[in-house]
Amino acid sequence: MRKPLIVGNWKMYKTITEAVDYVDQIKDALPDPEQEEVELAVPTLFLESLVEHTRGTNLKIVAENCFYQDEGAFTGETSPLALRELGIKHVIIGHSERRRLFYEDDATINKKVHAALSAGICPILCVDETMKRKQEHDRIVWVVSQVISGLQGVKESELSRVTIAYEPSWAIGSGNESATPQEANEGCYLIRQTIAHLYNDEVANQVRILYGGSVNLSNIKTLMQKDDIDGVLIGRASLDATTFLEMVNYQRFGH
């Protein structure tokens, strides 16, 4: 049984004062960690403070990115080894904004996946599908290539430490269009089938696959009921503490 995982991704928002205040509002009101895991991906500046501030709670702090080397002359980058020493367990890799705005290609993302695994951190590998491709094809198919390239060289024994996040860029923060729960589940199902093809069915059934793209109070419960959606990656809606808290407790609310 795959344990549900809900991750809020703050991106480049909030000050440290705002971040601490937010965490104080939610850290003692989260679901039982045996039933659901809750994580917040926060700017690198806040990682150390928030790891300490959430110690002993059910809330885990996640890095939004890392580099593919542990150390070196890489000004402005973040070492996965340094993240591990901070107590970071998960890191987002290959988010659509990293691909689009910072020109990260499949080869770079694959190196980051390996670097995270080598440092003892579990990568949350994001895979994208653009609106253009969706219009050209009647169903979701192009996401597969990013799964294959992202997992290139990853051993079967390592795969249980990898989480995949399906995030169609046309649905991320658009405010106008989001994938239907059925479309989201179809994308996650296709990813699972791809993993089964690359490895085997047993391994594929162990990997958690998240959906990200305009997840909100109105659709989270329906999304989480889908067979191949093991959790969600929440962007804009995670910025408000009250909203995020209600979303992670979706089973207790009637949205």
PDB file of C-alpha atoms in Angstrom:
ATOM      1  CA  MET A   1       0.000   0.000   0.000  1.00  0.00           C
ATOM      2  CA  ARG A   2       1.455   3.357  -1.083  1.00  0.00           C
ATOM      3  CA  LYS A   3       1.163   5.996   1.628  1.00  0.00           C
ATOM      4  CA  PRO A   4      -0.346   9.272   0.377  1.00  0.00           C
ATOM      5  CA  LEU A   5       2.059  12.206   0.133  1.00  0.00           C
ATOM      6  CA  ILE A   6       1.051  15.868  -0.053  1.00  0.00           C
ATOM      7  CA  VAL A   7       3.762  18.411  -0.844  1.00  0.00           C
ATOM      8  CA  GLY A   8       3.320  22.170  -0.777  1.00  0.00           C
ATOM      9  CA  ASN A   9       5.748  24.030  -3.042  1.00  0.00           C
ATOM     10  CA  TRP A  10       6.258  27.647  -1.997  1.00  0.00           C
ATOM     11  CA  LYS A  11       8.567  28.494  -4.906  1.00  0.00           C
ATOM     12  CA  MET A  12      10.170  31.956  -4.315  1.00  0.00           C
ATOM     13  CA  TYR A  13       7.631  33.344  -1.880  1.00  0.00           C
ATOM     14  CA  LYS A  14       7.652  34.470   1.773  1.00  0.00           C
ATOM     15  CA  THR A  15      10.225  35.894   4.155  1.00  0.00           C
ATOM     16  CA  ILE A  16      11.649  33.837   7.011  1.00  0.00           C
ATOM     17  CA  THR A  17       9.316  35.611   9.464  1.00  0.00           C
ATOM     18  CA  GLU A  18       6.304  34.722   7.331  1.00  0.00           C
ATOM     19  CA  ALA A  19       7.572  31.172   6.916  1.00  0.00           C
ATOM     20  CA  VAL A  20       7.926  30.559  10.644  1.00  0.00           C
ATOM     21  CA  ASP A  21       4.488  32.043  11.309  1.00  0.00           C
ATOM     22  CA  TYR A  22       2.972  29.778   8.651  1.00  0.00           C
ATOM     23  CA  VAL A  23       4.600  26.661  10.101  1.00  0.00           C
ATOM     24  CA  ASP A  24       3.378  27.575  13.576  1.00  0.00           C
ATOM     25  CA  GLN A  25      -0.177  27.662  12.234  1.00  0.00           C
ATOM     26  CA  ILE A  26      -0.128  24.141  10.780  1.00  0.00           C
ATOM     27  CA  LYS A  27       2.510  21.960  12.429  1.00  0.00           C
ATOM     28  CA  ASP A  28       0.323  20.680  15.257  1.00  0.00           C
ATOM     29  CA  ALA A  29      -2.819  20.092  13.206  1.00  0.00           C
ATOM     30  CA  LEU A  30      -1.598  17.668  10.544  1.00  0.00           C
ATOM     31  CA  PRO A  31      -2.940  14.174   9.781  1.00  0.00           C
ATOM     32  CA  ASP A  32      -1.517  11.042  11.396  1.00  0.00           C
ATOM     33  CA  PRO A  33       1.850  10.421   9.651  1.00  0.00           C
ATOM     34  CA  GLU A  34       1.004   6.722   9.509  1.00  0.00           C
ATOM     35  CA  GLN A  35      -1.914   7.623   7.245  1.00  0.00           C
ATOM     36  CA  GLU A  36      -0.499  10.520   5.210  1.00  0.00           C
ATOM     37  CA  GLU A  37       2.818  12.334   4.838  1.00  0.00           C
ATOM     38  CA  VAL A  38       2.902  16.132   4.569  1.00  0.00           C
ATOM     39  CA  GLU A  39       5.880  18.109   3.318  1.00  0.00           C
ATOM     40  CA  LEU A  40       6.701  21.719   2.462  1.00  0.00           C
ATOM     41  CA  ALA A  41       9.226  22.625  -0.229  1.00  0.00           C
ATOM     42  CA  VAL A  42      10.662  26.008   0.755  1.00  0.00           C
ATOM     43  CA  PRO A  43      13.352  28.414  -0.515  1.00  0.00           C
ATOM     44  CA  THR A  44      16.902  27.359   0.305  1.00  0.00           C
ATOM     45  CA  LEU A  45      17.350  30.357   2.623  1.00  0.00           C
ATOM     46  CA  PHE A  46      14.740  28.937   5.004  1.00  0.00           C
ATOM     47  CA  LEU A  47      15.749  25.281   5.081  1.00  0.00           C
ATOM     48  CA  GLU A  48      17.930  25.208   8.180  1.00  0.00           C
ATOM     49  CA  SER A  49      15.583  27.345  10.283  1.00  0.00           C
ATOM     50  CA  LEU A  50      12.471  25.419   9.306  1.00  0.00           C
ATOM     51  CA  VAL A  51      14.056  21.995   9.776  1.00  0.00           C
ATOM     52  CA  GLU A  52      14.823  23.003  13.353  1.00  0.00           C
ATOM     53  CA  HIS A  53      11.427  24.636  13.807  1.00  0.00           C
ATOM     54  CA  THR A  54       9.559  21.490  12.716  1.00  0.00           C
ATOM     55  CA  ARG A  55      11.697  18.950  14.566  1.00  0.00           C
ATOM     56  CA  GLY A  56       9.496  16.489  16.422  1.00  0.00           C
ATOM     57  CA  THR A  57       6.395  17.359  14.356  1.00  0.00           C
ATOM     58  CA  ASN A  58       4.672  15.545  11.488  1.00  0.00           C
ATOM     59  CA  LEU A  59       5.734  18.234   9.000  1.00  0.00           C
ATOM     60  CA  LYS A  60       8.803  17.578   6.860  1.00  0.00           C
ATOM     61  CA  ILE A  61      10.785  20.247   5.022  1.00  0.00           C
ATOM     62  CA  VAL A  62      11.837  19.678   1.412  1.00  0.00           C
ATOM     63  CA  ALA A  63      14.398  21.396  -0.822  1.00  0.00           C
ATOM     64  CA  GLU A  64      13.135  22.925  -4.069  1.00  0.00           C
ATOM     65  CA  ASN A  65      16.288  22.124  -6.025  1.00  0.00           C
ATOM     66  CA  CYS A  66      19.899  20.963  -5.795  1.00  0.00           C
ATOM     67  CA  PHE A  67      22.997  20.762  -7.984  1.00  0.00           C
ATOM     68  CA  TYR A  68      24.477  17.569  -9.413  1.00  0.00           C
ATOM     69  CA  GLN A  69      27.814  17.837  -7.593  1.00  0.00           C
ATOM     70  CA  ASP A  70      28.464  17.675  -3.852  1.00  0.00           C
ATOM     71  CA  GLU A  71      30.969  20.530  -3.956  1.00  0.00           C
ATOM     72  CA  GLY A  72      33.009  22.687  -6.306  1.00  0.00           C
ATOM     73  CA  ALA A  73      33.272  26.069  -7.993  1.00  0.00           C
ATOM     74  CA  PHE A  74      29.554  26.388  -8.674  1.00  0.00           C
ATOM     75  CA  THR A  75      28.569  29.834  -7.413  1.00  0.00           C
ATOM     76  CA  GLY A  76      24.993  30.056  -6.217  1.00  0.00           C
ATOM     77  CA  GLU A  77      24.230  26.337  -6.376  1.00  0.00           C
ATOM     78  CA  THR A  78      23.131  24.037  -3.530  1.00  0.00           C
ATOM     79  CA  SER A  79      25.033  20.886  -2.600  1.00  0.00           C
ATOM     80  CA  PRO A  80      22.936  17.727  -2.108  1.00  0.00           C
ATOM     81  CA  LEU A  81      25.450  16.592   0.502  1.00  0.00           C
ATOM     82  CA  ALA A  82      24.939  19.838   2.432  1.00  0.00           C
ATOM     83  CA  LEU A  83      21.173  19.329   2.211  1.00  0.00           C
ATOM     84  CA  ARG A  84      21.492  15.883   3.728  1.00  0.00           C
ATOM     85  CA  GLU A  85      23.545  17.230   6.625  1.00  0.00           C
ATOM     86  CA  LEU A  86      20.745  19.729   7.306  1.00  0.00           C
ATOM     87  CA  GLY A  87      18.355  16.827   7.670  1.00  0.00           C
ATOM     88  CA  ILE A  88      16.625  17.222   4.297  1.00  0.00           C
ATOM     89  CA  LYS A  89      15.133  13.926   3.092  1.00  0.00           C
ATOM     90  CA  HIS A  90      13.455  14.963  -0.189  1.00  0.00           C
ATOM     91  CA  VAL A  91      14.341  17.370  -2.999  1.00  0.00           C
ATOM     92  CA  ILE A  92      12.279  18.465  -6.005  1.00  0.00           C
ATOM     93  CA  ILE A  93      14.123  17.922  -9.284  1.00  0.00           C
ATOM     94  CA  GLY A  94      13.115  18.901 -12.808  1.00  0.00           C
ATOM     95  CA  HIS A  95      10.172  21.146 -11.945  1.00  0.00           C
ATOM     96  CA  SER A  96       8.655  22.629 -15.101  1.00  0.00           C
ATOM     97  CA  GLU A  97       9.814  26.106 -14.050  1.00  0.00           C
ATOM     98  CA  ARG A  98      13.407  24.848 -13.781  1.00  0.00           C
ATOM     99  CA  ARG A  99      13.109  23.360 -17.259  1.00  0.00           C
ATOM    100  CA  ARG A 100      11.429  26.399 -18.805  1.00  0.00           C
ATOM    101  CA  LEU A 101      13.069  29.353 -17.037  1.00  0.00           C
ATOM    102  CA  PHE A 102      16.502  27.936 -16.258  1.00  0.00           C
ATOM    103  CA  TYR A 103      16.882  25.714 -19.333  1.00  0.00           C
ATOM    104  CA  GLU A 104      17.496  22.484 -17.447  1.00  0.00           C
ATOM    105  CA  ASP A 105      17.527  19.657 -19.952  1.00  0.00           C
ATOM    106  CA  ASP A 106      16.885  15.942 -19.481  1.00  0.00           C
ATOM    107  CA  ALA A 107      20.588  15.119 -19.091  1.00  0.00           C
ATOM    108  CA  THR A 108      21.041  17.717 -16.333  1.00  0.00           C
ATOM    109  CA  ILE A 109      17.958  16.511 -14.503  1.00  0.00           C
ATOM    110  CA  ASN A 110      19.126  12.905 -14.680  1.00  0.00           C
ATOM    111  CA  LYS A 111      22.470  13.907 -13.150  1.00  0.00           C
ATOM    112  CA  LYS A 112      20.621  15.645 -10.324  1.00  0.00           C
ATOM    113  CA  VAL A 113      18.555  12.520  -9.659  1.00  0.00           C
ATOM    114  CA  HIS A 114      21.746  10.478  -9.308  1.00  0.00           C
ATOM    115  CA  ALA A 115      23.411  13.131  -7.147  1.00  0.00           C
ATOM    116  CA  ALA A 116      20.445  13.214  -4.764  1.00  0.00           C
ATOM    117  CA  LEU A 117      20.330   9.439  -4.472  1.00  0.00           C
ATOM    118  CA  SER A 118      24.095   9.269  -3.872  1.00  0.00           C
ATOM    119  CA  ALA A 119      23.770  11.866  -1.107  1.00  0.00           C
ATOM    120  CA  GLY A 120      21.025   9.860   0.588  1.00  0.00           C
ATOM    121  CA  ILE A 121      18.188  12.179  -0.454  1.00  0.00           C
ATOM    122  CA  CYS A 122      14.993  11.004  -2.144  1.00  0.00           C
ATOM    123  CA  PRO A 123      14.304  12.918  -5.371  1.00  0.00           C
ATOM    124  CA  ILE A 124      10.822  14.040  -6.377  1.00  0.00           C
ATOM    125  CA  LEU A 125      11.271  13.877 -10.143  1.00  0.00           C
ATOM    126  CA  CYS A 126       8.879  16.163 -12.018  1.00  0.00           C
ATOM    127  CA  VAL A 127       7.804  15.323 -15.540  1.00  0.00           C
ATOM    128  CA  ASP A 128       5.941  17.684 -17.831  1.00  0.00           C
ATOM    129  CA  GLU A 129       3.510  17.707 -20.709  1.00  0.00           C
ATOM    130  CA  THR A 130       3.019  20.906 -22.693  1.00  0.00           C
ATOM    131  CA  MET A 131      -0.332  22.188 -23.924  1.00  0.00           C
ATOM    132  CA  LYS A 132       0.854  22.040 -27.529  1.00  0.00           C
ATOM    133  CA  ARG A 133       1.531  18.347 -27.274  1.00  0.00           C
ATOM    134  CA  LYS A 134      -1.817  17.786 -25.626  1.00  0.00           C
ATOM    135  CA  GLN A 135      -3.594  19.473 -28.561  1.00  0.00           C
ATOM    136  CA  GLU A 136      -1.644  17.466 -31.115  1.00  0.00           C
ATOM    137  CA  HIS A 137      -2.586  14.152 -29.564  1.00  0.00           C
ATOM    138  CA  ASP A 138      -5.895  12.928 -28.282  1.00  0.00           C
ATOM    139  CA  ARG A 139      -4.351  11.463 -25.151  1.00  0.00           C
ATOM    140  CA  ILE A 140      -1.320  11.960 -22.921  1.00  0.00           C
ATOM    141  CA  VAL A 141       1.729  10.299 -24.440  1.00  0.00           C
ATOM    142  CA  TRP A 142       4.761  12.605 -24.441  1.00  0.00           C
ATOM    143  CA  VAL A 143       5.331  12.532 -20.719  1.00  0.00           C
ATOM    144  CA  VAL A 144       6.956   9.099 -21.121  1.00  0.00           C
ATOM    145  CA  SER A 145      10.230  10.384 -22.583  1.00  0.00           C
ATOM    146  CA  GLN A 146      10.979  12.488 -19.506  1.00  0.00           C
ATOM    147  CA  VAL A 147      10.361   9.511 -17.228  1.00  0.00           C
ATOM    148  CA  ILE A 148      12.769   7.380 -19.244  1.00  0.00           C
ATOM    149  CA  SER A 149      15.485  10.044 -19.375  1.00  0.00           C
ATOM    150  CA  GLY A 150      15.050  11.030 -15.726  1.00  0.00           C
ATOM    151  CA  LEU A 151      15.451   7.450 -14.521  1.00  0.00           C
ATOM    152  CA  GLN A 152      18.319   6.582 -16.871  1.00  0.00           C
ATOM    153  CA  GLY A 153      20.858   4.528 -14.916  1.00  0.00           C
ATOM    154  CA  VAL A 154      18.788   4.397 -11.726  1.00  0.00           C
ATOM    155  CA  LYS A 155      19.016   0.898 -10.245  1.00  0.00           C
ATOM    156  CA  GLU A 156      15.927  -1.100  -9.384  1.00  0.00           C
ATOM    157  CA  SER A 157      17.082  -1.135  -5.752  1.00  0.00           C
ATOM    158  CA  GLU A 158      17.094   2.694  -5.756  1.00  0.00           C
ATOM    159  CA  LEU A 159      13.701   3.213  -7.347  1.00  0.00           C
ATOM    160  CA  SER A 160      11.723   2.862  -4.121  1.00  0.00           C
ATOM    161  CA  ARG A 161      13.408   6.109  -3.000  1.00  0.00           C
ATOM    162  CA  VAL A 162      12.190   8.027  -6.062  1.00  0.00           C
ATOM    163  CA  THR A 163       8.852   9.830  -6.241  1.00  0.00           C
ATOM    164  CA  ILE A 164       7.494  10.965  -9.606  1.00  0.00           C
ATOM    165  CA  ALA A 165       5.375  14.114  -9.957  1.00  0.00           C
ATOM    166  CA  TYR A 166       3.273  14.487 -13.096  1.00  0.00           C
ATOM    167  CA  GLU A 167       2.799  18.214 -13.670  1.00  0.00           C
ATOM    168  CA  PRO A 168       1.428  19.344 -17.038  1.00  0.00           C
ATOM    169  CA  SER A 169       2.803  22.876 -17.428  1.00  0.00           C
ATOM    170  CA  TRP A 170      -0.400  24.153 -19.052  1.00  0.00           C
ATOM    171  CA  ALA A 171      -2.214  23.430 -15.783  1.00  0.00           C
ATOM    172  CA  ILE A 172       0.322  24.899 -13.340  1.00  0.00           C
ATOM    173  CA  GLY A 173      -0.902  28.112 -11.768  1.00  0.00           C
ATOM    174  CA  SER A 174      -2.906  28.907 -14.893  1.00  0.00           C
ATOM    175  CA  GLY A 175      -6.073  29.838 -13.042  1.00  0.00           C
ATOM    176  CA  ASN A 176      -7.877  29.107 -16.290  1.00  0.00           C
ATOM    177  CA  GLU A 177      -7.355  25.466 -17.075  1.00  0.00           C
ATOM    178  CA  SER A 178      -6.497  22.401 -15.062  1.00  0.00           C
ATOM    179  CA  ALA A 179      -6.407  18.728 -15.834  1.00  0.00           C
ATOM    180  CA  THR A 180      -9.566  16.869 -14.944  1.00  0.00           C
ATOM    181  CA  PRO A 181      -9.109  14.174 -12.293  1.00  0.00           C
ATOM    182  CA  GLN A 182      -9.461  11.595 -15.070  1.00  0.00           C
ATOM    183  CA  GLU A 183      -6.750  13.268 -17.188  1.00  0.00           C
ATOM    184  CA  ALA A 184      -4.494  13.526 -14.144  1.00  0.00           C
ATOM    185  CA  ASN A 185      -5.005   9.858 -13.339  1.00  0.00           C
ATOM    186  CA  GLU A 186      -4.359   8.906 -16.961  1.00  0.00           C
ATOM    187  CA  GLY A 187      -1.006  10.695 -16.853  1.00  0.00           C
ATOM    188  CA  CYS A 188      -0.038   9.010 -13.590  1.00  0.00           C
ATOM    189  CA  TYR A 189      -1.170   5.621 -14.920  1.00  0.00           C
ATOM    190  CA  LEU A 190       0.969   6.083 -18.027  1.00  0.00           C
ATOM    191  CA  ILE A 191       3.988   6.901 -15.842  1.00  0.00           C
ATOM    192  CA  ARG A 192       3.419   3.759 -13.786  1.00  0.00           C
ATOM    193  CA  GLN A 193       3.149   1.674 -16.952  1.00  0.00           C
ATOM    194  CA  THR A 194       6.401   3.211 -18.214  1.00  0.00           C
ATOM    195  CA  ILE A 195       8.170   2.298 -14.961  1.00  0.00           C
ATOM    196  CA  ALA A 196       6.788  -1.244 -15.219  1.00  0.00           C
ATOM    197  CA  HIS A 197       8.185  -1.455 -18.734  1.00  0.00           C
ATOM    198  CA  LEU A 198      11.595  -0.150 -17.639  1.00  0.00           C
ATOM    199  CA  TYR A 199      11.745  -2.314 -14.511  1.00  0.00           C
ATOM    200  CA  ASN A 200       8.819  -4.565 -13.553  1.00  0.00           C
ATOM    201  CA  ASP A 201       5.249  -4.450 -12.244  1.00  0.00           C
ATOM    202  CA  GLU A 202       6.239  -5.040  -8.629  1.00  0.00           C
ATOM    203  CA  VAL A 203       8.597  -2.060  -8.567  1.00  0.00           C
ATOM    204  CA  ALA A 204       6.142   0.137 -10.468  1.00  0.00           C
ATOM    205  CA  ASN A 205       3.447  -0.553  -7.900  1.00  0.00           C
ATOM    206  CA  GLN A 206       5.746   0.641  -5.100  1.00  0.00           C
ATOM    207  CA  VAL A 207       6.620   4.019  -6.643  1.00  0.00           C
ATOM    208  CA  ARG A 208       4.569   6.974  -5.474  1.00  0.00           C
ATOM    209  CA  ILE A 209       3.269   9.171  -8.281  1.00  0.00           C
ATOM    210  CA  LEU A 210       1.965  12.646  -7.492  1.00  0.00           C
ATOM    211  CA  TYR A 211      -0.119  15.028  -9.575  1.00  0.00           C
ATOM    212  CA  GLY A 212       0.668  18.747  -9.697  1.00  0.00           C
ATOM    213  CA  GLY A 213      -1.183  21.437 -11.607  1.00  0.00           C
ATOM    214  CA  SER A 214      -3.766  23.848 -10.155  1.00  0.00           C
ATOM    215  CA  VAL A 215      -4.562  21.531  -7.245  1.00  0.00           C
ATOM    216  CA  ASN A 216      -7.016  23.303  -4.930  1.00  0.00           C
ATOM    217  CA  LEU A 217      -9.708  22.809  -2.295  1.00  0.00           C
ATOM    218  CA  SER A 218     -12.276  21.989  -4.963  1.00  0.00           C
ATOM    219  CA  ASN A 219     -10.434  19.111  -6.627  1.00  0.00           C
ATOM    220  CA  ILE A 220      -8.005  17.613  -4.102  1.00  0.00           C
ATOM    221  CA  LYS A 221     -10.412  15.057  -2.648  1.00  0.00           C
ATOM    222  CA  THR A 222     -11.437  13.740  -6.073  1.00  0.00           C
ATOM    223  CA  LEU A 223      -7.814  13.615  -7.225  1.00  0.00           C
ATOM    224  CA  MET A 224      -6.733  11.689  -4.132  1.00  0.00           C
ATOM    225  CA  GLN A 225      -9.437   9.085  -4.754  1.00  0.00           C
ATOM    226  CA  LYS A 226      -7.944   8.082  -8.111  1.00  0.00           C
ATOM    227  CA  ASP A 227      -6.146   4.731  -8.209  1.00  0.00           C
ATOM    228  CA  ASP A 228      -2.843   5.907  -9.674  1.00  0.00           C
ATOM    229  CA  ILE A 229      -2.584   9.272  -7.890  1.00  0.00           C
ATOM    230  CA  ASP A 230      -0.673   8.771  -4.646  1.00  0.00           C
ATOM    231  CA  GLY A 231      -0.542  12.419  -3.678  1.00  0.00           C
ATOM    232  CA  VAL A 232      -0.337  15.962  -4.957  1.00  0.00           C
ATOM    233  CA  LEU A 233       2.226  18.714  -5.470  1.00  0.00           C
ATOM    234  CA  ILE A 234       0.485  21.966  -4.527  1.00  0.00           C
ATOM    235  CA  GLY A 235       1.801  25.322  -5.709  1.00  0.00           C
ATOM    236  CA  ARG A 236      -0.188  28.553  -5.326  1.00  0.00           C
ATOM    237  CA  ALA A 237      -2.808  27.043  -3.003  1.00  0.00           C
ATOM    238  CA  SER A 238      -0.105  26.050  -0.511  1.00  0.00           C
ATOM    239  CA  LEU A 239       0.871  29.672   0.163  1.00  0.00           C
ATOM    240  CA  ASP A 240      -2.041  30.238   2.533  1.00  0.00           C
ATOM    241  CA  ALA A 241      -1.679  28.287   5.781  1.00  0.00           C
ATOM    242  CA  THR A 242      -5.413  27.889   6.396  1.00  0.00           C
ATOM    243  CA  THR A 243      -6.055  26.646   2.871  1.00  0.00           C
ATOM    244  CA  PHE A 244      -3.114  24.238   2.922  1.00  0.00           C
ATOM    245  CA  LEU A 245      -4.152  22.841   6.285  1.00  0.00           C
ATOM    246  CA  GLU A 246      -7.653  22.182   5.015  1.00  0.00           C
ATOM    247  CA  MET A 247      -6.230  20.530   1.895  1.00  0.00           C
ATOM    248  CA  VAL A 248      -3.972  18.122   3.781  1.00  0.00           C
ATOM    249  CA  ASN A 249      -6.969  17.241   5.945  1.00  0.00           C
ATOM    250  CA  TYR A 250      -9.112  16.719   2.834  1.00  0.00           C
ATOM    251  CA  GLN A 251     -10.629  13.502   4.204  1.00  0.00           C
ATOM    252  CA  ARG A 252     -12.279  15.434   7.035  1.00  0.00           C
ATOM    253  CA  PHE A 253     -13.795  18.140   4.830  1.00  0.00           C
ATOM    254  CA  GLY A 254     -16.566  17.879   2.287  1.00  0.00           C
ATOM    255  CA  HIS A 255     -15.121  19.713  -0.727  1.00  0.00           C
TER     256      HIS A 255
END
